[in-house]
Each structure stands twice: as C-alpha cells, then as structure tokens.
PDB file of C-alpha atoms in Angstrom:
ATOM      1  CA  MET A 634      43.047 -48.768 -95.882  1.00  0.00           C
ATOM      2  CA  GLN A 635      46.555 -47.650 -96.774  1.00  0.00           C
ATOM      3  CA  ALA A 636      48.975 -50.177 -98.215  1.00  0.00           C
ATOM      4  CA  LEU A 637      51.622 -49.305 -95.605  1.00  0.00           C
ATOM      5  CA  GLU A 638      50.726 -48.485 -92.022  1.00  0.00           C
ATOM      6  CA  GLU A 639      52.863 -47.771 -88.964  1.00  0.00           C
ATOM      7  CA  LYS A 640      52.065 -49.620 -85.729  1.00  0.00           C
ATOM      8  CA  ASP A 641      53.756 -49.263 -82.358  1.00  0.00           C
ATOM      9  CA  VAL A 642      54.327 -52.537 -80.501  1.00  0.00           C
ATOM     10  CA  ALA A 643      56.316 -53.662 -77.469  1.00  0.00           C
ATOM     11  CA  CYS A 644      59.272 -55.947 -78.102  1.00  0.00           C
ATOM     12  CA  PRO A 645      58.520 -59.351 -76.523  1.00  0.00           C
ATOM     13  CA  TYR A 646      62.149 -59.576 -75.322  1.00  0.00           C
ATOM     14  CA  CYS A 647      63.120 -56.168 -73.940  1.00  0.00           C
ATOM     15  CA  GLY A 648      59.684 -54.527 -73.670  1.00  0.00           C
ATOM     16  CA  GLU A 649      60.749 -51.363 -75.490  1.00  0.00           C
ATOM     17  CA  SER A 650      58.286 -49.712 -77.853  1.00  0.00           C
ATOM     18  CA  ILE A 651      59.210 -50.087 -81.525  1.00  0.00           C
ATOM     19  CA  THR A 652      57.464 -48.952 -84.687  1.00  0.00           C
ATOM     20  CA  LEU A 653      56.704 -51.510 -87.401  1.00  0.00           C
ATOM     21  CA  LEU A 654      55.797 -50.648 -90.979  1.00  0.00           C
ATOM     22  CA  LEU A 655      53.037 -53.099 -91.932  1.00  0.00           C
ATOM     23  CA  ASP A 656      52.136 -53.948 -95.525  1.00  0.00           C
ATOM     24  CA  GLY A 657      48.355 -54.183 -95.814  1.00  0.00           C
ATOM     25  CA  SER A 658      48.417 -55.120 -99.498  1.00  0.00           C
ATOM     26  CA  ALA A 659      49.950 -58.534 -98.704  1.00  0.00           C
ATOM     27  CA  GLY A 660      46.927 -59.806 -96.754  1.00  0.00           C
ATOM     28  CA  SER A 661      47.518 -61.936 -93.668  1.00  0.00           C
ATOM     29  CA  HIS A 662      51.164 -62.939 -93.408  1.00  0.00           C
ATOM     30  CA  SER A 663      54.074 -63.473 -91.028  1.00  0.00           C
ATOM     31  CA  TYR A 664      57.660 -62.316 -91.153  1.00  0.00           C
ATOM     32  CA  THR A 665      60.682 -61.976 -88.859  1.00  0.00           C
ATOM     33  CA  GLU A 666      62.169 -58.603 -87.973  1.00  0.00           C
ATOM     34  CA  ASP A 667      64.947 -57.759 -85.525  1.00  0.00           C
ATOM     35  CA  CYS A 668      64.119 -55.440 -82.629  1.00  0.00           C
ATOM     36  CA  GLU A 669      65.795 -52.103 -83.271  1.00  0.00           C
ATOM     37  CA  VAL A 670      66.659 -51.835 -79.547  1.00  0.00           C
ATOM     38  CA  CYS A 671      67.910 -55.297 -78.474  1.00  0.00           C
ATOM     39  CA  CYS A 672      68.441 -56.835 -81.972  1.00  0.00           C
ATOM     40  CA  ARG A 673      66.609 -60.077 -81.127  1.00  0.00           C
ATOM     41  CA  PRO A 674      64.397 -61.703 -83.800  1.00  0.00           C
ATOM     42  CA  ILE A 675      60.674 -60.966 -83.469  1.00  0.00           C
ATOM     43  CA  VAL A 676      58.055 -62.946 -85.395  1.00  0.00           C
ATOM     44  CA  VAL A 677      55.361 -60.557 -86.612  1.00  0.00           C
ATOM     45  CA  HIS A 678      51.934 -61.888 -87.621  1.00  0.00           C
ATOM     46  CA  VAL A 679      50.023 -59.309 -89.673  1.00  0.00           C
ATOM     47  CA  GLY A 680      46.300 -59.494 -90.309  1.00  0.00           C
ATOM     48  CA  THR A 681      43.197 -57.378 -90.529  1.00  0.00           C
ATOM     49  CA  PHE A 682      40.871 -56.709 -87.648  1.00  0.00           C
ATOM     50  CA  GLY A 683      37.241 -56.054 -88.538  1.00  0.00           C
ATOM     51  CA  GLY A 684      38.048 -56.260 -92.214  1.00  0.00           C
ATOM     52  CA  SER A 685      39.933 -52.973 -92.463  1.00  0.00           C
ATOM     53  CA  ASP A 686      42.310 -52.151 -89.599  1.00  0.00           C
ATOM     54  CA  LEU A 687      45.732 -53.787 -89.678  1.00  0.00           C
ATOM     55  CA  HIS A 688      46.762 -55.694 -86.583  1.00  0.00           C
ATOM     56  CA  ALA A 689      50.235 -56.938 -85.609  1.00  0.00           C
ATOM     57  CA  ASP A 690      50.829 -59.745 -83.137  1.00  0.00           C
ATOM     58  CA  VAL A 691      54.477 -60.012 -82.070  1.00  0.00           C
ATOM     59  CA  ARG A 692      56.131 -63.012 -80.422  1.00  0.00           C
ATOM     60  CA  ARG A 693      59.567 -64.272 -79.529  1.00  0.00           C
ATOM     61  CA  GLU A 694      61.100 -66.398 -82.248  1.00  0.00           C
ATOM     62  CA  ASP A 695      61.292 -69.382 -79.869  1.00  0.00           C
ATOM     63  CA  ASP A 696      57.549 -69.008 -79.015  1.00  0.00           C
ATOM     64  CA  ALA A 697      56.311 -68.826 -82.615  1.00  0.00           C
TER      65      ALA A 697
END
C-alpha cells in the first residue's frame, strides 16, 4: 500500500466529485477538509478496508 493515495468522493453538501489525498501511513484517523467546489467543511474518516485498501467515508460537519 502506498503512503499517499488519491480517492474520488462526492461532497455530502453539493454532490460534486472531489479528489482527496489520503495518508495511509497514519492508520485510521479523521480530519476536516473544505470542499474545493462549495467550500463547506467535510469530515473525512480514513481507514483500511480488508487490511490494505484505503477507504474514505465523508460526512457533513453537522452530521459527524
């Protein structure tokens, strides 16, 4: 698994596709990133799926 991996996700506010750069070396973690389209804060939960593939779950800041 690469330390940094790009993942495309849909913004939970505007629905536009955005690309996140996920850090696999940090293990499971959460952080907040603004949508590059609508500028609203997205909470990103990063983890591994099946022990190797990175997975990103995105939610609205008020739903987190």
